[in-house]
Amino acid sequence: MVFHKGASLLTKLRSRAVQQPGLRNSVRWFQVQTSSEVDLHSQLKELIPEQQERLKKLRSEHGKVQLGNITVDMVLGGMRGMTGLLWETSLLDPEEGIRFRGLSIPECQNLLPAAKSGGEPLPEGLLWLLLTGKVPTKEQVDSLSKELRNRATVPDHVYKTIDALPIDAHPMTQFATGVMALQVQSEFQKAYEKGIHKSKYWEPTFEDSLSLIAQLPIVASYVYRRMYKNGQVIPMDDSLDYGGNFAHMLGFDDPAMQELMRLYVTIHSDHEGGNVSAHTGHLVASALSDPYLSFAAALNGLAGPLHGLANQEVLLWIKSVVGECGENVSKEDLQKYVWKTLNSGKVVPGFGHGVLRKTDPRYTCQREFALKHLPEDPLFKLVSNLYEVVPPILLELGKVKNPWPNVDAHSGVLLNYYGLTEARYYTVLFGVSRAIGICAQLIWDRALGLPLERPKSVTMEWLEKHCKK
Ligand code: NMX
Ligand code: MLT
């Protein structure tokens, strides 16, 4: 049975695209599959030559067009606002939030195939969309689910490598170590050692990427079960899709938790190219490091508290609020707690963003999920109160560019509600999800022959002299 909720939305989008040329560009890639005959690999093979031509034309016709000025502030300020990367799979608008190949999160929820009627999108469908720019049919998604299950065998040495770490090593350390151990199976590395022609790089990159994506939930759930469930591992269920299986292997069989996992993986998958994890993956891969090496590097960036670890920090912070003020904390006491955090030189986790200037739509869709499934949960109510209390305080500080909540402000209370209470583990879930975006772009990096990334750096002395001229 095919669950395509979005037929009418699709018609609306198409007619809007015809009326508005700007929108037409943003949905340039957007198509719905009409046939399920071709597999993902064959589709990519078909798409690559036309995209290579497109890039060639862009370069030859517009290579010298300026995209803005680089200021000293940008160089000293973490390159904020500096356009410097090509990233095809998604684009972030500061006001609207993320679009995956032109589709917003609500559009993905409407258009991508689901496990059940009216349900959350299947992450495999998003992977297909990111790779091809086309909304897949349910049959195509099912066949990709099956392919991922077929690739989901983790070599024994990976478990042994993880087991060599202390049991209380941070879950992200255990997870990234597991990914490094997976690297020994890299097809790209083998092909490179044999002297593969550069025009073929994308093929072993595709192989490695799919195997990596397939095996990550197994490694991740191994870490979880090792740390928190006495090492009792749960095998994969062949009747389940990617997100459902991940929840199952972690030990959660509530259908609502499986739906949450599908949504979670989908919305955390990609956030254009400049965020720390995506950028790191892209940078490392630009040296022709294989997908395992590149993704392990990305994970190490994700493990930082200003990036992916913020989801852990948020739940720990919320629990510290409850510890000090109780579950039914008043807004006045919440305000005091926020000020106490700020006055002790810490950030309020889950608020602010390097690009976004409005509430993150990934926060909004998690809020909608909570309103539907857990409206009475005390921690959800606390998160809702924080939405009112924190932004005015951050604005009062006078330096915060975006006082609104980001994706991490909400994810923890949803997971906690379904029993996944171990906050230190949360960034691993983000990591499994982020592989989908990073690997999809990485395949295109190789297909388009993108070069080694090597920006110029300067010293303070150089800047001082330059500015005096
Ligand atoms: N709480 C307190 N101070 C903040 C916050 C916050 N939530 N957000 C920004 N600021 C401060 C920031 O530390 C900086 O202070 P200073 O000049 O003293 O160094 C000042 O405001 C200006 O920063 P912005 O330009 O607004 O933000 P920037 O682009 O540098 O950083 C974040 C973006 C996301 C790192 C920052 O907002 C932050 O630290 N947020 C809390 C951590 C968080 O939620 N991270 C997750 C981001 C999403 N993700 O998943 O990766
Ligand atoms: C992400 O999802 O990567 C974060 O929101 C951080 C970012 O986009 O910079």
PDB file of N, CA and C and ligand atoms in Angstrom, residues 77-78 80 268 271 275-277 301-302 304-311 313-314 338 341-342 345-357 360 362 390 394 397-409 430 434, ligand 1:
ATOM      1  N   GLY A  77      35.454  36.226  13.334  1.00  0.00           N
ATOM      2  CA  GLY A  77      34.176  35.801  13.929  1.00  0.00           C
ATOM      3  C   GLY A  77      33.672  34.457  13.424  1.00  0.00           C
ATOM      4  N   GLY A  78      34.579  33.518  13.236  1.00  0.00           N
ATOM      5  CA  GLY A  78      34.155  32.156  12.877  1.00  0.00           C
ATOM      6  C   GLY A  78      33.510  32.065  11.502  1.00  0.00           C
ATOM      7  N   ARG A  80      31.257  33.644  10.117  1.00  0.00           N
ATOM      8  CA  ARG A  80      29.806  33.830  10.057  1.00  0.00           C
ATOM      9  C   ARG A  80      29.431  34.698   8.851  1.00  0.00           C
ATOM     10  N   HIS A 268      17.064  15.582  11.791  1.00  0.00           N
ATOM     11  CA  HIS A 268      18.458  15.838  12.180  1.00  0.00           C
ATOM     12  C   HIS A 268      19.448  15.524  11.057  1.00  0.00           C
ATOM     13  N   HIS A 271      21.736  19.956   7.560  1.00  0.00           N
ATOM     14  CA  HIS A 271      21.456  21.363   7.886  1.00  0.00           C
ATOM     15  C   HIS A 271      22.411  22.230   7.092  1.00  0.00           C
ATOM     16  N   ASN A 275      27.568  23.873   9.050  1.00  0.00           N
ATOM     17  CA  ASN A 275      27.591  23.478  10.466  1.00  0.00           C
ATOM     18  C   ASN A 275      28.840  22.626  10.731  1.00  0.00           C
ATOM     19  N   VAL A 276      29.235  22.548  11.989  1.00  0.00           N
ATOM     20  CA  VAL A 276      30.544  21.951  12.303  1.00  0.00           C
ATOM     21  C   VAL A 276      30.659  20.503  11.794  1.00  0.00           C
ATOM     22  N   SER A 277      29.628  19.682  12.017  1.00  0.00           N
ATOM     23  CA  SER A 277      29.775  18.272  11.617  1.00  0.00           C
ATOM     24  C   SER A 277      29.806  18.111  10.104  1.00  0.00           C
ATOM     25  N   GLY A 301      33.262  16.499  15.767  1.00  0.00           N
ATOM     26  CA  GLY A 301      32.765  17.882  15.840  1.00  0.00           C
ATOM     27  C   GLY A 301      31.377  17.934  16.459  1.00  0.00           C
ATOM     28  N   LEU A 302      30.569  16.947  16.108  1.00  0.00           N
ATOM     29  CA  LEU A 302      29.201  16.913  16.650  1.00  0.00           C
ATOM     30  C   LEU A 302      29.224  16.753  18.167  1.00  0.00           C
ATOM     31  N   GLY A 304      30.807  18.262  20.333  1.00  0.00           N
ATOM     32  CA  GLY A 304      31.070  19.488  21.099  1.00  0.00           C
ATOM     33  C   GLY A 304      29.783  20.099  21.633  1.00  0.00           C
ATOM     34  N   PRO A 305      29.816  20.697  22.858  1.00  0.00           N
ATOM     35  CA  PRO A 305      28.595  21.211  23.493  1.00  0.00           C
ATOM     36  C   PRO A 305      27.919  22.383  22.770  1.00  0.00           C
ATOM     37  N   LEU A 306      28.672  23.123  21.937  1.00  0.00           N
ATOM     38  CA  LEU A 306      27.990  24.191  21.194  1.00  0.00           C
ATOM     39  C   LEU A 306      27.287  23.640  19.964  1.00  0.00           C
ATOM     40  N   HIS A 307      27.590  22.379  19.601  1.00  0.00           N
ATOM     41  CA  HIS A 307      26.947  21.752  18.430  1.00  0.00           C
ATOM     42  C   HIS A 307      26.058  20.603  18.938  1.00  0.00           C
ATOM     43  N   GLY A 308      26.326  19.383  18.508  1.00  0.00           N
ATOM     44  CA  GLY A 308      25.386  18.282  18.788  1.00  0.00           C
ATOM     45  C   GLY A 308      25.211  17.916  20.246  1.00  0.00           C
ATOM     46  N   LEU A 309      26.272  18.127  21.044  1.00  0.00           N
ATOM     47  CA  LEU A 309      26.155  17.743  22.458  1.00  0.00           C
ATOM     48  C   LEU A 309      25.144  18.611  23.198  1.00  0.00           C
ATOM     49  N   ALA A 310      24.698  19.690  22.546  1.00  0.00           N
ATOM     50  CA  ALA A 310      23.716  20.567  23.202  1.00  0.00           C
ATOM     51  C   ALA A 310      22.448  19.792  23.571  1.00  0.00           C
ATOM     52  N   ASN A 311      22.101  18.727  22.836  1.00  0.00           N
ATOM     53  CA  ASN A 311      20.878  17.990  23.201  1.00  0.00           C
ATOM     54  C   ASN A 311      21.020  17.308  24.565  1.00  0.00           C
ATOM     55  N   GLU A 313      23.076  18.486  26.899  1.00  0.00           N
ATOM     56  CA  GLU A 313      23.149  19.595  27.851  1.00  0.00           C
ATOM     57  C   GLU A 313      21.753  20.107  28.210  1.00  0.00           C
ATOM     58  N   VAL A 314      20.863  20.131  27.206  1.00  0.00           N
ATOM     59  CA  VAL A 314      19.511  20.641  27.454  1.00  0.00           C
ATOM     60  C   VAL A 314      18.796  19.762  28.486  1.00  0.00           C
ATOM     61  N   VAL A 338      17.423  30.867  34.790  1.00  0.00           N
ATOM     62  CA  VAL A 338      18.098  31.236  33.531  1.00  0.00           C
ATOM     63  C   VAL A 338      19.184  32.277  33.821  1.00  0.00           C
ATOM     64  N   THR A 341      22.183  30.720  35.434  1.00  0.00           N
ATOM     65  CA  THR A 341      23.024  30.033  34.445  1.00  0.00           C
ATOM     66  C   THR A 341      23.903  31.048  33.711  1.00  0.00           C
ATOM     67  N   LEU A 342      23.279  32.126  33.244  1.00  0.00           N
ATOM     68  CA  LEU A 342      24.024  33.136  32.481  1.00  0.00           C
ATOM     69  C   LEU A 342      25.088  33.803  33.358  1.00  0.00           C
ATOM     70  N   GLY A 345      28.430  32.317  33.779  1.00  0.00           N
ATOM     71  CA  GLY A 345      29.300  32.259  32.595  1.00  0.00           C
ATOM     72  C   GLY A 345      28.990  31.110  31.655  1.00  0.00           C
ATOM     73  N   LYS A 346      27.765  30.581  31.737  1.00  0.00           N
ATOM     74  CA  LYS A 346      27.392  29.471  30.850  1.00  0.00           C
ATOM     75  C   LYS A 346      26.364  29.939  29.829  1.00  0.00           C
ATOM     76  N   VAL A 347      26.207  29.153  28.758  1.00  0.00           N
ATOM     77  CA  VAL A 347      25.143  29.446  27.795  1.00  0.00           C
ATOM     78  C   VAL A 347      23.863  28.729  28.235  1.00  0.00           C
ATOM     79  N   VAL A 348      22.729  29.207  27.742  1.00  0.00           N
ATOM     80  CA  VAL A 348      21.473  28.480  27.944  1.00  0.00           C
ATOM     81  C   VAL A 348      21.383  27.484  26.790  1.00  0.00           C
ATOM     82  N   PRO A 349      21.553  26.187  27.069  1.00  0.00           N
ATOM     83  CA  PRO A 349      21.613  25.233  25.956  1.00  0.00           C
ATOM     84  C   PRO A 349      20.277  25.125  25.232  1.00  0.00           C
ATOM     85  N   GLY A 350      20.356  24.957  23.909  1.00  0.00           N
ATOM     86  CA  GLY A 350      19.134  24.797  23.120  1.00  0.00           C
ATOM     87  C   GLY A 350      18.598  26.104  22.572  1.00  0.00           C
ATOM     88  N   PHE A 351      19.263  27.208  22.890  1.00  0.00           N
ATOM     89  CA  PHE A 351      18.814  28.512  22.365  1.00  0.00           C
ATOM     90  C   PHE A 351      19.966  29.162  21.602  1.00  0.00           C
ATOM     91  N   GLY A 352      19.596  29.877  20.522  1.00  0.00           N
ATOM     92  CA  GLY A 352      20.595  30.551  19.706  1.00  0.00           C
ATOM     93  C   GLY A 352      20.974  29.712  18.491  1.00  0.00           C
ATOM     94  N   HIS A 353      21.596  30.367  17.528  1.00  0.00           N
ATOM     95  CA  HIS A 353      22.043  29.652  16.331  1.00  0.00           C
ATOM     96  C   HIS A 353      23.002  30.521  15.527  1.00  0.00           C
ATOM     97  N   GLY A 354      23.906  29.841  14.812  1.00  0.00           N
ATOM     98  CA  GLY A 354      24.868  30.561  13.982  1.00  0.00           C
ATOM     99  C   GLY A 354      24.261  31.170  12.731  1.00  0.00           C
ATOM    100  N   VAL A 355      23.141  30.634  12.262  1.00  0.00           N
ATOM    101  CA  VAL A 355      22.520  31.129  11.017  1.00  0.00           C
ATOM    102  C   VAL A 355      21.054  31.520  11.249  1.00  0.00           C
ATOM    103  N   LEU A 356      20.308  30.646  11.896  1.00  0.00           N
ATOM    104  CA  LEU A 356      18.860  30.888  12.093  1.00  0.00           C
ATOM    105  C   LEU A 356      18.595  32.163  12.888  1.00  0.00           C
ATOM    106  N   ARG A 357      17.558  32.876  12.516  1.00  0.00           N
ATOM    107  CA  ARG A 357      17.158  34.074  13.256  1.00  0.00           C
ATOM    108  C   ARG A 357      15.709  33.990  13.726  1.00  0.00           C
ATOM    109  N   ASP A 360      13.594  27.528  15.245  1.00  0.00           N
ATOM    110  CA  ASP A 360      13.988  26.438  14.351  1.00  0.00           C
ATOM    111  C   ASP A 360      12.743  25.596  14.005  1.00  0.00           C
ATOM    112  N   ARG A 362      12.645  22.700  13.170  1.00  0.00           N
ATOM    113  CA  ARG A 362      12.830  21.364  13.745  1.00  0.00           C
ATOM    114  C   ARG A 362      12.337  21.356  15.203  1.00  0.00           C
ATOM    115  N   VAL A 390      12.854  32.260  28.093  1.00  0.00           N
ATOM    116  CA  VAL A 390      14.273  32.459  27.713  1.00  0.00           C
ATOM    117  C   VAL A 390      14.488  33.582  26.684  1.00  0.00           C
ATOM    118  N   LEU A 394      17.475  36.500  26.837  1.00  0.00           N
ATOM    119  CA  LEU A 394      18.632  36.527  25.927  1.00  0.00           C
ATOM    120  C   LEU A 394      18.686  37.861  25.170  1.00  0.00           C
ATOM    121  N   LEU A 397      20.246  40.538  27.214  1.00  0.00           N
ATOM    122  CA  LEU A 397      21.716  40.482  27.261  1.00  0.00           C
ATOM    123  C   LEU A 397      22.333  41.440  26.237  1.00  0.00           C
ATOM    124  N   GLY A 398      21.625  41.620  25.116  1.00  0.00           N
ATOM    125  CA  GLY A 398      22.045  42.609  24.131  1.00  0.00           C
ATOM    126  C   GLY A 398      23.084  42.139  23.130  1.00  0.00           C
ATOM    127  N   LYS A 399      23.539  40.907  23.239  1.00  0.00           N
ATOM    128  CA  LYS A 399      24.564  40.460  22.281  1.00  0.00           C
ATOM    129  C   LYS A 399      24.143  39.217  21.503  1.00  0.00           C
ATOM    130  N   VAL A 400      23.111  38.526  21.983  1.00  0.00           N
ATOM    131  CA  VAL A 400      22.712  37.264  21.353  1.00  0.00           C
ATOM    132  C   VAL A 400      21.943  37.569  20.063  1.00  0.00           C
ATOM    133  N   LYS A 401      22.411  37.026  18.935  1.00  0.00           N
ATOM    134  CA  LYS A 401      21.770  37.375  17.659  1.00  0.00           C
ATOM    135  C   LYS A 401      20.452  36.642  17.436  1.00  0.00           C
ATOM    136  N   ASN A 402      20.330  35.482  18.041  1.00  0.00           N
ATOM    137  CA  ASN A 402      19.087  34.722  17.859  1.00  0.00           C
ATOM    138  C   ASN A 402      18.630  34.174  19.214  1.00  0.00           C
ATOM    139  N   PRO A 403      17.596  34.738  19.811  1.00  0.00           N
ATOM    140  CA  PRO A 403      17.183  34.295  21.151  1.00  0.00           C
ATOM    141  C   PRO A 403      16.267  33.069  21.123  1.00  0.00           C
ATOM    142  N   TRP A 404      15.984  32.549  19.936  1.00  0.00           N
ATOM    143  CA  TRP A 404      14.944  31.516  19.808  1.00  0.00           C
ATOM    144  C   TRP A 404      15.503  30.105  19.960  1.00  0.00           C
ATOM    145  N   PRO A 405      14.623  29.136  20.261  1.00  0.00           N
ATOM    146  CA  PRO A 405      15.115  27.772  20.482  1.00  0.00           C
ATOM    147  C   PRO A 405      15.546  27.081  19.185  1.00  0.00           C
ATOM    148  N   ASN A 406      16.539  26.206  19.310  1.00  0.00           N
ATOM    149  CA  ASN A 406      16.968  25.381  18.177  1.00  0.00           C
ATOM    150  C   ASN A 406      16.506  23.937  18.374  1.00  0.00           C
ATOM    151  N   VAL A 407      16.907  23.071  17.476  1.00  0.00           N
ATOM    152  CA  VAL A 407      16.449  21.674  17.464  1.00  0.00           C
ATOM    153  C   VAL A 407      16.665  20.968  18.807  1.00  0.00           C
ATOM    154  N   ASP A 408      17.780  21.323  19.475  1.00  0.00           N
ATOM    155  CA  ASP A 408      18.158  20.584  20.683  1.00  0.00           C
ATOM    156  C   ASP A 408      17.317  20.948  21.904  1.00  0.00           C
ATOM    157  N   ALA A 409      16.613  22.079  21.826  1.00  0.00           N
ATOM    158  CA  ALA A 409      15.824  22.506  22.981  1.00  0.00           C
ATOM    159  C   ALA A 409      14.671  21.539  23.248  1.00  0.00           C
ATOM    160  N   PHE A 430      21.758  11.884  17.244  1.00  0.00           N
ATOM    161  CA  PHE A 430      22.006  12.970  16.285  1.00  0.00           C
ATOM    162  C   PHE A 430      23.039  12.487  15.252  1.00  0.00           C
ATOM    163  N   ARG A 434      22.761  12.351  11.246  1.00  0.00           N
ATOM    164  CA  ARG A 434      23.558  13.279  10.428  1.00  0.00           C
ATOM    165  C   ARG A 434      24.332  12.557   9.319  1.00  0.00           C
TER     166      ARG A 434
HETATM  167  N1  NMX B   1      23.049  31.503  25.945  1.00  0.00           N
HETATM  168  C1  NMX B   1      23.940  32.449  26.360  1.00  0.00           C
HETATM  169  N2  NMX B   1      24.674  33.180  25.516  1.00  0.00           N
HETATM  170  C2  NMX B   1      24.488  32.992  24.210  1.00  0.00           C
HETATM  171  C3  NMX B   1      23.557  32.065  23.700  1.00  0.00           C
HETATM  172  C4  NMX B   1      22.832  31.288  24.620  1.00  0.00           C
HETATM  173  N3  NMX B   1      21.965  30.349  24.256  1.00  0.00           N
HETATM  174  N4  NMX B   1      23.596  32.107  22.352  1.00  0.00           N
HETATM  175  C5  NMX B   1      24.533  33.025  22.016  1.00  0.00           C
HETATM  176  N5  NMX B   1      25.073  33.557  23.136  1.00  0.00           N
HETATM  177  C6  NMX B   1      26.164  34.519  23.236  1.00  0.00           C
HETATM  178  C7  NMX B   1      27.425  33.936  22.618  1.00  0.00           C
HETATM  179  O1  NMX B   1      28.077  33.053  23.524  1.00  0.00           O
HETATM  180  C8  NMX B   1      28.206  35.194  22.295  1.00  0.00           C
HETATM  181  O2  NMX B   1      28.772  35.674  23.502  1.00  0.00           O
HETATM  182  P1  NMX B   1      30.258  36.311  23.546  1.00  0.00           P
HETATM  183  O3  NMX B   1      30.229  37.448  22.563  1.00  0.00           O
HETATM  184  O4  NMX B   1      30.431  36.729  24.964  1.00  0.00           O
HETATM  185  O5  NMX B   1      31.184  35.227  23.105  1.00  0.00           O
HETATM  186  C9  NMX B   1      27.104  36.162  21.880  1.00  0.00           C
HETATM  187  O6  NMX B   1      25.886  35.672  22.465  1.00  0.00           O
HETATM  188  C10 NMX B   1      26.901  36.266  20.376  1.00  0.00           C
HETATM  189  O7  NMX B   1      26.705  34.978  19.852  1.00  0.00           O
HETATM  190  P2  NMX B   1      25.779  34.756  18.544  1.00  0.00           P
HETATM  191  O8  NMX B   1      26.431  35.503  17.427  1.00  0.00           O
HETATM  192  O9  NMX B   1      24.372  35.065  18.864  1.00  0.00           O
HETATM  193  O10 NMX B   1      25.871  33.194  18.335  1.00  0.00           O
HETATM  194  P3  NMX B   1      27.007  32.323  17.622  1.00  0.00           P
HETATM  195  O11 NMX B   1      26.706  32.238  16.179  1.00  0.00           O
HETATM  196  O12 NMX B   1      28.371  32.786  18.003  1.00  0.00           O
HETATM  197  O13 NMX B   1      26.811  30.898  18.334  1.00  0.00           O
HETATM  198  C11 NMX B   1      25.576  29.075  19.173  1.00  0.00           C
HETATM  199  C12 NMX B   1      25.728  30.079  18.038  1.00  0.00           C
HETATM  200  C13 NMX B   1      24.565  28.014  18.771  1.00  0.00           C
HETATM  201  C14 NMX B   1      26.934  28.399  19.413  1.00  0.00           C
HETATM  202  C15 NMX B   1      25.108  29.826  20.450  1.00  0.00           C
HETATM  203  O14 NMX B   1      23.849  30.397  20.227  1.00  0.00           O
HETATM  204  C16 NMX B   1      25.056  28.933  21.672  1.00  0.00           C
HETATM  205  O15 NMX B   1      26.088  28.755  22.342  1.00  0.00           O
HETATM  206  N6  NMX B   1      23.854  28.320  21.999  1.00  0.00           N
HETATM  207  C17 NMX B   1      23.737  27.398  23.091  1.00  0.00           C
HETATM  208  C18 NMX B   1      24.294  26.048  22.687  1.00  0.00           C
HETATM  209  C19 NMX B   1      23.387  25.355  21.691  1.00  0.00           C
HETATM  210  O16 NMX B   1      22.187  25.266  21.858  1.00  0.00           O
HETATM  211  N7  NMX B   1      23.990  24.792  20.635  1.00  0.00           N
HETATM  212  C20 NMX B   1      23.245  23.994  19.676  1.00  0.00           C
HETATM  213  C21 NMX B   1      23.151  24.596  18.275  1.00  0.00           C
HETATM  214  C22 NMX B   1      22.368  23.695  17.359  1.00  0.00           C
HETATM  215  N8  NMX B   1      23.047  22.431  17.107  1.00  0.00           N
HETATM  216  O17 NMX B   1      22.487  21.401  17.235  1.00  0.00           O
HETATM  217  O18 NMX B   1      24.235  22.416  16.722  1.00  0.00           O
END
